[in-house]
CSV table of C-alpha atoms and ligand atoms in Angstrom, one decimal:
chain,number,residue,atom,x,y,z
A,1,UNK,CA,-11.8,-6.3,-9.7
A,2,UNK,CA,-11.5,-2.5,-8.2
A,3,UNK,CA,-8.8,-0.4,-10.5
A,4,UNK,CA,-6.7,0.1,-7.6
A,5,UNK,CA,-6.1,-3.0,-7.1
A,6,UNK,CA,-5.2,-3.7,-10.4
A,7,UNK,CA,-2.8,-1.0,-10.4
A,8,UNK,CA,-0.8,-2.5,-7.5
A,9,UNK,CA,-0.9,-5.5,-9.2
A,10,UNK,CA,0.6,-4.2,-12.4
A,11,UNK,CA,3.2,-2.1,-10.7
A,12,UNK,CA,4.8,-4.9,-8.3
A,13,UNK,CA,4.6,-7.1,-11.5
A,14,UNK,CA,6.6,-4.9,-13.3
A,15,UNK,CA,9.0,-4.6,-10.2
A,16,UNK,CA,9.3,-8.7,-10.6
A,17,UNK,CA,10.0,-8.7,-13.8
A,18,UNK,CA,12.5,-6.2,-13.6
A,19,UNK,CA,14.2,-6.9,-10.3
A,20,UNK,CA,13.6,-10.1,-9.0
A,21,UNK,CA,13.5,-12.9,-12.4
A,22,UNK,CA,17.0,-12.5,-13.3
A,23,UNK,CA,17.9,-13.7,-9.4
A,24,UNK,CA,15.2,-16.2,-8.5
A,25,UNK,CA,16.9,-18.7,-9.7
A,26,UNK,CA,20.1,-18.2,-8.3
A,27,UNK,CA,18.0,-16.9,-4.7
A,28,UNK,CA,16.9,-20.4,-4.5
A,29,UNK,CA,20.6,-22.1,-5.6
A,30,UNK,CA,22.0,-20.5,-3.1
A,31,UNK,CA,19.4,-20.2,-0.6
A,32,UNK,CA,19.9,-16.5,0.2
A,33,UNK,CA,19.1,-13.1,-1.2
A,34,UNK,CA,21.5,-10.9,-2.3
A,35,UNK,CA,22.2,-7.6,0.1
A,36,UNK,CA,20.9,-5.4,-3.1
A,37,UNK,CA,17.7,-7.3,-3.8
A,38,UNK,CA,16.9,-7.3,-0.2
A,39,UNK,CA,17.2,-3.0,-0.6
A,40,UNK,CA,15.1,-2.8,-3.6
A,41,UNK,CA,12.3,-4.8,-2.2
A,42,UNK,CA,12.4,-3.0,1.1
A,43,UNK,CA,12.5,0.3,-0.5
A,44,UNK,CA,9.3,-0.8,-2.7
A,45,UNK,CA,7.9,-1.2,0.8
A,46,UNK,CA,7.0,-4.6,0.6
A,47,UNK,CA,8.7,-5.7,3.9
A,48,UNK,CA,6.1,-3.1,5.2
A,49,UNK,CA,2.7,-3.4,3.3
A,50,UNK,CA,0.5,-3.6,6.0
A,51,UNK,CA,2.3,-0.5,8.2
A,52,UNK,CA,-0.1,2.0,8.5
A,53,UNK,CA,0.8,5.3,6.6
A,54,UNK,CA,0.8,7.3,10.2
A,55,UNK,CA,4.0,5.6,10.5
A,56,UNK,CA,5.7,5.8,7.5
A,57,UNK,CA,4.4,2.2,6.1
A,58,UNK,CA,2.3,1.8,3.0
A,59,UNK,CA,-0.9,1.2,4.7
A,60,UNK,CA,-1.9,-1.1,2.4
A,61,UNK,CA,-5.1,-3.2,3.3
A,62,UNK,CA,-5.0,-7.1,3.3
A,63,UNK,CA,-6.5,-7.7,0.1
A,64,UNK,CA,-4.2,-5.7,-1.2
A,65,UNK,CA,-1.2,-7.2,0.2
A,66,UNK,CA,-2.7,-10.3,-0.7
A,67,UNK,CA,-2.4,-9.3,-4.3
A,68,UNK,CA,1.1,-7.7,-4.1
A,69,UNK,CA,2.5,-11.2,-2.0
A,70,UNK,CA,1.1,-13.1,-4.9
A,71,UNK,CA,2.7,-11.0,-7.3
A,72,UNK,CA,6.1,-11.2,-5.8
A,73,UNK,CA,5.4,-15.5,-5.4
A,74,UNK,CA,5.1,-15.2,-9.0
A,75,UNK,CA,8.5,-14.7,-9.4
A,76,UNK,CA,9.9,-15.6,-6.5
A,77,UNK,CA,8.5,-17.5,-3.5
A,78,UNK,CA,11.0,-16.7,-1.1
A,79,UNK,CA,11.0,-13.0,-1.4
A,80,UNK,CA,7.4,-13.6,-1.1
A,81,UNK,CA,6.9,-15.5,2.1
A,82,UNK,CA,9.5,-12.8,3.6
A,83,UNK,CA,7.0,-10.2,2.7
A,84,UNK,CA,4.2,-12.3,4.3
A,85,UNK,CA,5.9,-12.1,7.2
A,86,UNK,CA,7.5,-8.6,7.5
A,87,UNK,CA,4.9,-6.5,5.9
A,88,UNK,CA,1.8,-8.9,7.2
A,89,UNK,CA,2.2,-11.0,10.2
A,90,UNK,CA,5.1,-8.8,11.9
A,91,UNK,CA,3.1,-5.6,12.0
A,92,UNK,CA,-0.5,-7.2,12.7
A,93,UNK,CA,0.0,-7.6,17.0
A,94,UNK,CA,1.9,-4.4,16.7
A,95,UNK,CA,-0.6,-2.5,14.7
A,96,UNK,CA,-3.5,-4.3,17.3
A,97,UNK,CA,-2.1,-4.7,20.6
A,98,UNK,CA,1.0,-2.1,20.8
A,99,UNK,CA,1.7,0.5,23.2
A,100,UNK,CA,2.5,3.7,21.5
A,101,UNK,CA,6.0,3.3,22.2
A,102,UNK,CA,6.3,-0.2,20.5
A,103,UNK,CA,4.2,1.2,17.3
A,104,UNK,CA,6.9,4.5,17.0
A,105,UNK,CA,10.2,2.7,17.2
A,106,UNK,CA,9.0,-1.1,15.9
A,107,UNK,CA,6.7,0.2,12.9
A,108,UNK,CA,8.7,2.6,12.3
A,109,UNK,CA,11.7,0.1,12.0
A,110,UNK,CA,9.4,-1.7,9.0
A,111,UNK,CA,8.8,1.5,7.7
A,112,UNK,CA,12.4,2.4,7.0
A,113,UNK,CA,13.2,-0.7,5.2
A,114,UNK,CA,14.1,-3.3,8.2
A,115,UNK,CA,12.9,-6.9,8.8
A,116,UNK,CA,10.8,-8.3,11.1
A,117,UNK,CA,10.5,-12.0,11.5
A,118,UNK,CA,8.0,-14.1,13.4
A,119,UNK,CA,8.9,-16.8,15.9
A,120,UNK,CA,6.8,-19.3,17.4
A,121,UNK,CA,7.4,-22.7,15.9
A,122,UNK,CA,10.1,-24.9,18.6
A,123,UNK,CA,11.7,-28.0,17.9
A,124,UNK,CA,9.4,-29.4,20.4
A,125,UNK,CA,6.3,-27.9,18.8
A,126,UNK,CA,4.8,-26.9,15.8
A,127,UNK,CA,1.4,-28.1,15.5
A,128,UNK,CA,0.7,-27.8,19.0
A,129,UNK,CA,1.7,-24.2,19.7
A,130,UNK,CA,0.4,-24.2,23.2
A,131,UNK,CA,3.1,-26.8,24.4
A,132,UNK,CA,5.8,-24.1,23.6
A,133,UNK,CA,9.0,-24.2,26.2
A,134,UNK,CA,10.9,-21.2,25.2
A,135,UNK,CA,11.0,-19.4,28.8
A,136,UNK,CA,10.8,-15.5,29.4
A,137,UNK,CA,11.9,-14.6,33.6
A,138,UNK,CA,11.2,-10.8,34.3
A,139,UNK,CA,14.0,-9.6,36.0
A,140,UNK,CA,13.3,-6.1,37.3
A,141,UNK,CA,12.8,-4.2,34.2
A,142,UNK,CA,13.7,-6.9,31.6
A,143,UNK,CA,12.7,-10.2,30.4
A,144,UNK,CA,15.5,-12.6,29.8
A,145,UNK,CA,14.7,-15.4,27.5
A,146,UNK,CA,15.6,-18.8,26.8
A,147,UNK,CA,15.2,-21.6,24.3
A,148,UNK,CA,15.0,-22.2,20.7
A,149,UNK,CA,12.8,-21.5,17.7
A,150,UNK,CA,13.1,-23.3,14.9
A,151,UNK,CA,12.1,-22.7,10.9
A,152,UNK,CA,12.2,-19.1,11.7
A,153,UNK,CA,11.4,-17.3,8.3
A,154,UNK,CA,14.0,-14.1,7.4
A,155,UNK,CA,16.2,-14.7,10.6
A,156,UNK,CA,19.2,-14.0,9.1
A,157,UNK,CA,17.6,-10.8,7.7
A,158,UNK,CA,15.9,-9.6,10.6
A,159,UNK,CA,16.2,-6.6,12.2
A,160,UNK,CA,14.2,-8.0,15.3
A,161,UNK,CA,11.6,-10.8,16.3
A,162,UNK,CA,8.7,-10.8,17.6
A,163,UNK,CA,8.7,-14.0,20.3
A,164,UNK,CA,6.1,-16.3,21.6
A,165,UNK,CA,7.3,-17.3,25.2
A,166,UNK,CA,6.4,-19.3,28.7
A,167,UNK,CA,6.1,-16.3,30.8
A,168,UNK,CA,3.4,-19.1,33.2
A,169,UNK,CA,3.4,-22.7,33.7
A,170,UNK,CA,3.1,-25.6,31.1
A,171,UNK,CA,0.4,-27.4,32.5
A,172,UNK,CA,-1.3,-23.9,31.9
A,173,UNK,CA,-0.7,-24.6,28.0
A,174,UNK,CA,-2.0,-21.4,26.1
A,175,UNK,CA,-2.8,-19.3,29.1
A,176,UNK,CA,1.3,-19.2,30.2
A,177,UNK,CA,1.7,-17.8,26.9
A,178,UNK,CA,3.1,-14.0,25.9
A,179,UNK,CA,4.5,-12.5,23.1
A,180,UNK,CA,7.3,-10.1,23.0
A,181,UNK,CA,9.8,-8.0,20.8
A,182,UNK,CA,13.2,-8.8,20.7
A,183,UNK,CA,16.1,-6.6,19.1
A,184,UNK,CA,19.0,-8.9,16.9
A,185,UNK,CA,21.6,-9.5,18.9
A,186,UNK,CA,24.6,-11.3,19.6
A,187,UNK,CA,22.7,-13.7,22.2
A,188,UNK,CA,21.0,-15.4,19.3
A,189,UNK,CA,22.7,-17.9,17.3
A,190,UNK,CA,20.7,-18.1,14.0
A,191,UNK,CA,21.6,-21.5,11.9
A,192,UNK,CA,20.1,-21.4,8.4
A,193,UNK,CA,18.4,-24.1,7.8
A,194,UNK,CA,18.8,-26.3,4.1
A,195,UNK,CA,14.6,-26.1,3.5
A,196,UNK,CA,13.3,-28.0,0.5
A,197,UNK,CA,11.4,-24.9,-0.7
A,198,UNK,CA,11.0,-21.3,-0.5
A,199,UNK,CA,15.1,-21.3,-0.1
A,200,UNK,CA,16.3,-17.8,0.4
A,201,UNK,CA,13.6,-16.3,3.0
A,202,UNK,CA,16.5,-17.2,5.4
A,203,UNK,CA,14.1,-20.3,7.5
A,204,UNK,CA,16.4,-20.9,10.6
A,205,UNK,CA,17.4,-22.3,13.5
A,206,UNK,CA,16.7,-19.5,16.3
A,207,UNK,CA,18.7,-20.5,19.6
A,208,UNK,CA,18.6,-17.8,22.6
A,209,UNK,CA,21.2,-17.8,24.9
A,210,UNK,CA,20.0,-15.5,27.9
A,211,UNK,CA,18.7,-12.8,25.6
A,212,UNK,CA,17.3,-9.5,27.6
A,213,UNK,CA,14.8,-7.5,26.4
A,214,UNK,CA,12.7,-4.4,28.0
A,215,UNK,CA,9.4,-5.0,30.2
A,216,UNK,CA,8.1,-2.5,27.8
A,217,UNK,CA,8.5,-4.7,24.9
A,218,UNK,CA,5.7,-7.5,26.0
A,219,UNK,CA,2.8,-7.5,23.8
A,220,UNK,CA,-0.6,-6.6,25.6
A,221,UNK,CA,-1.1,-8.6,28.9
A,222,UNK,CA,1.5,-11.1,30.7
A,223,UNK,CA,0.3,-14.7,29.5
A,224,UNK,CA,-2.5,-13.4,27.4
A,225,UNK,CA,0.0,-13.6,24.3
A,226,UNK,CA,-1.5,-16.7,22.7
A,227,UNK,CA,-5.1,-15.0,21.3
A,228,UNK,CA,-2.6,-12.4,19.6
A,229,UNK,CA,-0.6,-14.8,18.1
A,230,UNK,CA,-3.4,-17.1,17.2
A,231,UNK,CA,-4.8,-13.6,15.6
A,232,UNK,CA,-2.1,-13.3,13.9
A,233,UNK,CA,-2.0,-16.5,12.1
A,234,UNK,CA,-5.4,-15.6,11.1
A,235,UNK,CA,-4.0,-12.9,8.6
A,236,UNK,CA,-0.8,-15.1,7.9
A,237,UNK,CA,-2.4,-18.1,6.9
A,238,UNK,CA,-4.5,-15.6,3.8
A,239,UNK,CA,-1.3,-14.2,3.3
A,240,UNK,CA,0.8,-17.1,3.0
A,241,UNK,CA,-1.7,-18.9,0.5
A,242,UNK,CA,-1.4,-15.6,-1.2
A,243,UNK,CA,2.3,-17.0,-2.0
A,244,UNK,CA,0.6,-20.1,-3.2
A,245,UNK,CA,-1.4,-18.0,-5.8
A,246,UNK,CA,1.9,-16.4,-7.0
A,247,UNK,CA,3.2,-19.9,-7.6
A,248,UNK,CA,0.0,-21.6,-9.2
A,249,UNK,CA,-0.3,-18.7,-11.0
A,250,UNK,CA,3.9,-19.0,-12.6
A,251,UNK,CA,2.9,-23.3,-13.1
A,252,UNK,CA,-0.3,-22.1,-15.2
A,253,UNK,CA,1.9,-19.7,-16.9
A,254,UNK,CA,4.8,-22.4,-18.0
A,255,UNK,CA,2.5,-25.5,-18.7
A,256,UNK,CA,0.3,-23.5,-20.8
A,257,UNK,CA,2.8,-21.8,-22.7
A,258,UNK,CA,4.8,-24.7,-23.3
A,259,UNK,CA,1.7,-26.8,-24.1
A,260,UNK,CA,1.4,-24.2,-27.2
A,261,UNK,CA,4.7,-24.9,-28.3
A,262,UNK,CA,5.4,-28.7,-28.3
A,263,UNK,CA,4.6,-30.9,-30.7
A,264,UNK,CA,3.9,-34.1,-30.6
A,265,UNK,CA,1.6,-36.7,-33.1
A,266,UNK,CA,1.9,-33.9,-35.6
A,267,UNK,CA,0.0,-31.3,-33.3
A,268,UNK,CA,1.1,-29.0,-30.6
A,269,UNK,CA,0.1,-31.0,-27.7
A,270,UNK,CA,-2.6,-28.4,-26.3
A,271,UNK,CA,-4.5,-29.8,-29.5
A,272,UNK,CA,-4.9,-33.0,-27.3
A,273,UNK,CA,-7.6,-33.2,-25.3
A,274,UNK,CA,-5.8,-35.0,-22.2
A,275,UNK,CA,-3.9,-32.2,-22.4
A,276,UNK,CA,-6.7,-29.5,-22.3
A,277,UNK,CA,-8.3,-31.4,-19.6
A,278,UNK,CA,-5.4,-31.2,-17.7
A,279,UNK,CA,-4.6,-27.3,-18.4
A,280,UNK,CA,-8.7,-26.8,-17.5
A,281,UNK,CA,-8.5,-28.2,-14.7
A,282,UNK,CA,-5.3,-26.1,-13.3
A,283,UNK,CA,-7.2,-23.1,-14.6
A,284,UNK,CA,-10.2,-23.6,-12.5
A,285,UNK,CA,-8.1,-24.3,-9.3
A,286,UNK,CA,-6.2,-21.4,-9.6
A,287,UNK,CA,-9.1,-19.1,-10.3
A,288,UNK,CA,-11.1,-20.8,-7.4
A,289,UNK,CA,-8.3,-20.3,-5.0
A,290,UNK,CA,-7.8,-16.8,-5.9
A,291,UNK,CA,-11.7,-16.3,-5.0
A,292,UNK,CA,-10.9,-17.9,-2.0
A,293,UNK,CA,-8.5,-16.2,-0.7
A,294,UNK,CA,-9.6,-12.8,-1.7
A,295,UNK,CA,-12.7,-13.5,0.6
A,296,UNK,CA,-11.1,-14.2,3.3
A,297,UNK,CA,-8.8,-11.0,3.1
A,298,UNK,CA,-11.7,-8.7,2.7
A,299,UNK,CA,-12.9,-10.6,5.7
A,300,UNK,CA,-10.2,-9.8,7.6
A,301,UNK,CA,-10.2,-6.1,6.1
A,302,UNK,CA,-13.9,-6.0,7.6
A,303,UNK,CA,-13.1,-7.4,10.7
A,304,UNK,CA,-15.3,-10.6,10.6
A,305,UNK,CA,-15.5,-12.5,13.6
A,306,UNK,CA,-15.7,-15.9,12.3
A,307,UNK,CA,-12.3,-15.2,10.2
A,308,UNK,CA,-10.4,-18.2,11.5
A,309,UNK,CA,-12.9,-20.8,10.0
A,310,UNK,CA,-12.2,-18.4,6.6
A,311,UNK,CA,-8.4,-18.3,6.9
A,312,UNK,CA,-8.0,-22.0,7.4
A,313,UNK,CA,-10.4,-23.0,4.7
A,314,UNK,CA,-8.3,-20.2,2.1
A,315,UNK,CA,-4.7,-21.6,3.2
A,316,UNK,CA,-6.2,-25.5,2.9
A,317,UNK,CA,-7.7,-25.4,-0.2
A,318,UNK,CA,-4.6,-23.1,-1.5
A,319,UNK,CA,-2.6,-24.9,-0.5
A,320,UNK,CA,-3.7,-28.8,-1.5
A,321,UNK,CA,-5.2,-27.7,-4.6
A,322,UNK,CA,-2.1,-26.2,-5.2
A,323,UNK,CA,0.2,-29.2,-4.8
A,324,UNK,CA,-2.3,-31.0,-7.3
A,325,UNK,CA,-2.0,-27.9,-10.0
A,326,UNK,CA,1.9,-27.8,-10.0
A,327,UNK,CA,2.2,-31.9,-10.5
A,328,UNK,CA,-0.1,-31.0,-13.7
A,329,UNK,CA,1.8,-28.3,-14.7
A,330,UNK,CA,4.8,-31.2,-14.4
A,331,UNK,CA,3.0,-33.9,-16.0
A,332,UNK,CA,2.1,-31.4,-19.3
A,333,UNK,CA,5.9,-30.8,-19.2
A,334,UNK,CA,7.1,-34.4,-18.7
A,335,UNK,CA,10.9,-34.8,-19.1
A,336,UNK,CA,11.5,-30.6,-19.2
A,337,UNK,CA,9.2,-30.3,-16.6
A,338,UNK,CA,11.2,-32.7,-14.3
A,339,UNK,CA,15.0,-30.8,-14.9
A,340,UNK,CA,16.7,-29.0,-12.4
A,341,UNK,CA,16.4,-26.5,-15.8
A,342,UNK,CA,13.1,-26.3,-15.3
A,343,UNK,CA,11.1,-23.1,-13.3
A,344,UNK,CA,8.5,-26.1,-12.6
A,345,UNK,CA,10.7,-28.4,-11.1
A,346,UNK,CA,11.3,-25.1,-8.3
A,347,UNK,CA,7.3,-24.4,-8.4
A,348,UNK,CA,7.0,-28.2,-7.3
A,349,UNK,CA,9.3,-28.0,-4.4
A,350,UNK,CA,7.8,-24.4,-3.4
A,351,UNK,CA,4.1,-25.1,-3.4
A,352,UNK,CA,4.6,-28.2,-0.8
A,353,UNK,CA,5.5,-25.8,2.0
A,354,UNK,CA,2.1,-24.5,2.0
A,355,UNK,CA,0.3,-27.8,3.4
A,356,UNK,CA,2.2,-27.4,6.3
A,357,UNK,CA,4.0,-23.8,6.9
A,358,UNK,CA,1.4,-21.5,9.0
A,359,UNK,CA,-0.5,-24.8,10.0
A,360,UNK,CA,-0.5,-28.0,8.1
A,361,UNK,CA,-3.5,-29.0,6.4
A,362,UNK,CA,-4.5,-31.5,9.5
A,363,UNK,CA,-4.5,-28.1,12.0
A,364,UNK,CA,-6.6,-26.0,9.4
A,365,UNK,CA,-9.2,-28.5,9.2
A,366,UNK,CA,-9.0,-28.6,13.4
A,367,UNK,CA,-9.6,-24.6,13.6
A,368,UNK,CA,-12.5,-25.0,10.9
A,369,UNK,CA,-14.3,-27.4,13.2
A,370,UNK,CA,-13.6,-25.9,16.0
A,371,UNK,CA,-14.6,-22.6,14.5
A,372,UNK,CA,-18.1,-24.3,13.5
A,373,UNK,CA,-18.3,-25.7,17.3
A,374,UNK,CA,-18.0,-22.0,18.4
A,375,UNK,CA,-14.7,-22.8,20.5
A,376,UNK,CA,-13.3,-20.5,18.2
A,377,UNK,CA,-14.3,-16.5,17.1
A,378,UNK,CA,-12.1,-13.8,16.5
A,379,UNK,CA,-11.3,-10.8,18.7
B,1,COS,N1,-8.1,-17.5,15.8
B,1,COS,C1,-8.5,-16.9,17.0
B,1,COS,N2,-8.4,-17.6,18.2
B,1,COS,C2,-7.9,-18.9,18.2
B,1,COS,C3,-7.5,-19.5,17.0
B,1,COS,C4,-7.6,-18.7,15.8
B,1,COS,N3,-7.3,-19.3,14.6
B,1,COS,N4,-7.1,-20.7,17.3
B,1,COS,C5,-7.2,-20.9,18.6
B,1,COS,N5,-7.7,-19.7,19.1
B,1,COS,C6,-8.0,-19.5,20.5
B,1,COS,C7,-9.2,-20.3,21.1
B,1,COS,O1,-10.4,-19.7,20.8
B,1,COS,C8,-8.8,-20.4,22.6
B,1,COS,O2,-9.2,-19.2,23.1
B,1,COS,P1,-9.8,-19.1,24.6
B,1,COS,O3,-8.7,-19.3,25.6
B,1,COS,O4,-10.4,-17.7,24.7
B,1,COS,O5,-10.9,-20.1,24.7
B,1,COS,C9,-7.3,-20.4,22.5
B,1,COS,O6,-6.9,-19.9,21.3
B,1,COS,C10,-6.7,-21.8,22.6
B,1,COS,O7,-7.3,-22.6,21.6
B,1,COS,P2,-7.6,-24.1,21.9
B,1,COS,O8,-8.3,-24.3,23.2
B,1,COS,O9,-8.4,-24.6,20.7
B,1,COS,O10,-6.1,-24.7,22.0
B,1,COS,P3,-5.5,-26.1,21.5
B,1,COS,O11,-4.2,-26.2,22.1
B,1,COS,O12,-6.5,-27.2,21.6
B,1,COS,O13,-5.4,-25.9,19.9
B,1,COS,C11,-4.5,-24.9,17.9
B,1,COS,C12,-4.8,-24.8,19.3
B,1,COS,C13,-4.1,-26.3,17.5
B,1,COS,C14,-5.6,-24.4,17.0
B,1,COS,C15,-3.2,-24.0,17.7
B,1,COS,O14,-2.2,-24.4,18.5
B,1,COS,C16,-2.7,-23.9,16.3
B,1,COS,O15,-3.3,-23.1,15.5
B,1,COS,N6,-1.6,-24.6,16.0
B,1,COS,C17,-0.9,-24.4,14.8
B,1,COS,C18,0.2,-23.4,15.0
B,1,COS,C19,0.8,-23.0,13.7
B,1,COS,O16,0.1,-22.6,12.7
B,1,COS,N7,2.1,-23.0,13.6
B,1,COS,C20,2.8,-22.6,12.4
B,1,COS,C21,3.6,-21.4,12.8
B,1,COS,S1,4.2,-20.6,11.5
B,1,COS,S2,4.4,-18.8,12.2
């Protein structure tokens, strides 16, 4: 792998070491990070990776995003995924689509340490985005919105959100879709949510209660929102599994350390072959998910058309490969590995999020069929 990259990689290791182990645990107890961490990580810039340097971001590329998300996951998941979608799928439509004006004041935003968060998801919908109910009116110069989002990532953080609305009819499905920007404010009641996993990157409730924003703040075209957003789960879905790397990666880490240290029959177990079977097989799925996924960001670095079909097969394989590593990484730790004192009892409850957080597994193989049936090509 290219120097940089490993450079990156050491430096936000050493960040996670430093800054973020001694709270993981507690981020995830108490399912929210505290004021001070939240500081350090956006000074690092990692609430901003993919801002481009014109505007004051780090300008990183997605592969190497990719490698500092995973990095982060290591340690902590949850200040992970809030990087995925601050420094990732928050600037992507900006970065794309924006007018000038939204670029200056909303990257810039990123740029200075704020939060962007990302909401689509309703109670209504998930899976099938294009059934979304969330209504934007335009009212002379603003659009007033109404509804509720639901397993909003960083909500309580955020410093604004970038909204998928109705701005046309249902029956019209995707093509009565828009996107816009919306500032925090008090017309939003945010209700944290008590998430099984990744607890901490602030997944809530979104309700909004006549909220107005500016004209100026719809991104691209009226009702042409739902190919940017679709775009924009093309790079969140490699960016997400890139938190299931981080996490495969810590499992690895504690089953094959721990493997080396406990006896049992007179051996350490690794000396078993079950055992080495087992710790084999984990290494080969995190290495082959880590190839994975690193193709499909340098895809999406070179602009490849057919990216959907490779960002759906890096998050499903991630993501279902990596539920089977962590219960292997539990099963070499038994007892230990079952404890609320464990790091692998967390790991468990983290990767699961993966097979259904940006897509679930079911959509991801729907996009790579439809991507082979040609319904589906980037733009
Ligand atoms: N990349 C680029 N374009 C995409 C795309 C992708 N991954 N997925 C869909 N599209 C495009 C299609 O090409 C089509 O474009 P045209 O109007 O130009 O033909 C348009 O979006 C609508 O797609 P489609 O006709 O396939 O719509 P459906 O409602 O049948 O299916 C799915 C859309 C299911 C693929 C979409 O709703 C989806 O991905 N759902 C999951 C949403 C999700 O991941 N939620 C988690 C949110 S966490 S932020």
């Amino acid at each position: 792998m290219d120097g940089s990259l490993e450079s990156i990689r050491a430096s936000t290791r050493e960040f996670a070491e430093k800054e973020l182990r001694r709270v993981a645990k507690l981020v995830d107890e108490r399912n929210a990070v505290p004021e001070e961490v939240l500081r350090q990580v956006a000074e690092m810039g990692y609430f901003s990776l993919r801002v481009p340097e014109e505007y004051g971001g780090p300008g990183l590329s997605v592969l190497e995003s990719t490698v500092v998300i995973e990095e982060l996951s290591r340690v902590s998941s949850a200040i992970g995924i809030m990087a995925t979608v601050s420094g990732s799928m928050v600037p992507y439509p900006i970065v794309k689509y924006g007018t000038p004006e939204q670029k200056e004041k909303y990257l810039g935003i990123l740029a200075k340490g704020g939060i962007g968060a990302f909401a689509l998801s309703e109670p209504c919908c998930g899976s099938d985005a294009a059934s979304i109910t969330t209504r934007a009116t335009l009212e002379g110069d603003e659009i007033v919105i109404e509804g509720t989002k639901t397993y909003i990532t960083n909500a309580p953080y955020a410093d604004f959100f970038l909204v998928a609305v109705r701005t046309g009819r249902e029956e019209d499905r995707h093509k009565g879709v828009s996107l816009v920007i919306l500032d925090r404010s008090p017309c939003m009641k945010i209700s944290k949510l008590e998430m099984m996993g990744y607890r901490g990157s602030g997944t809530s409730e979104l309700k909004l209660e006549g909220c107005r924003t500016s004209k100026e703040n719809l991104i691209g075209e009226l009702n042409a929102g739902f190919k940017k957003i679709m775009m924009t789960l093309n790079e969140g879905r490699v960016t997400t599994a890139a938190t299931g790397l981080g996490i495969m990666q810590a499992a690895f880490e504690e089953a094959f350390e721990y493997a080396k240290q406990r006896t049992s029959m007179g051996v350490p177990i690794i000396e078993h072959q079950m055992v080495q079977h087992l710790l084999a097989e984990m290494n080969m799925l995190l290495e082959t998910s880590r190839l994975i996924v690193y193709e499909a960001a340098r895809r999406l670095d070179a602009g490849d058309p057919d990216i959907a079909r490779f960002s759906s097969i890096a998050k499903l394989f991630t993501a279902s490969r990596g539920v089977d590593l962590v219960r292997m990484a539990m099963q070499v730790m038994g007892g230990i590995g079952y404890s609320k004192d464990s790091l692998v009892e967390r790991l468990y409850r983290d990767i699961k999020m993966i097979e259904i957080g940006d897509g679930t597994n079911e959509i991801q193989r729907m996009v790579i069929v439809k991507s082979l049936r040609g319904k589906i090509r980037g733009d």
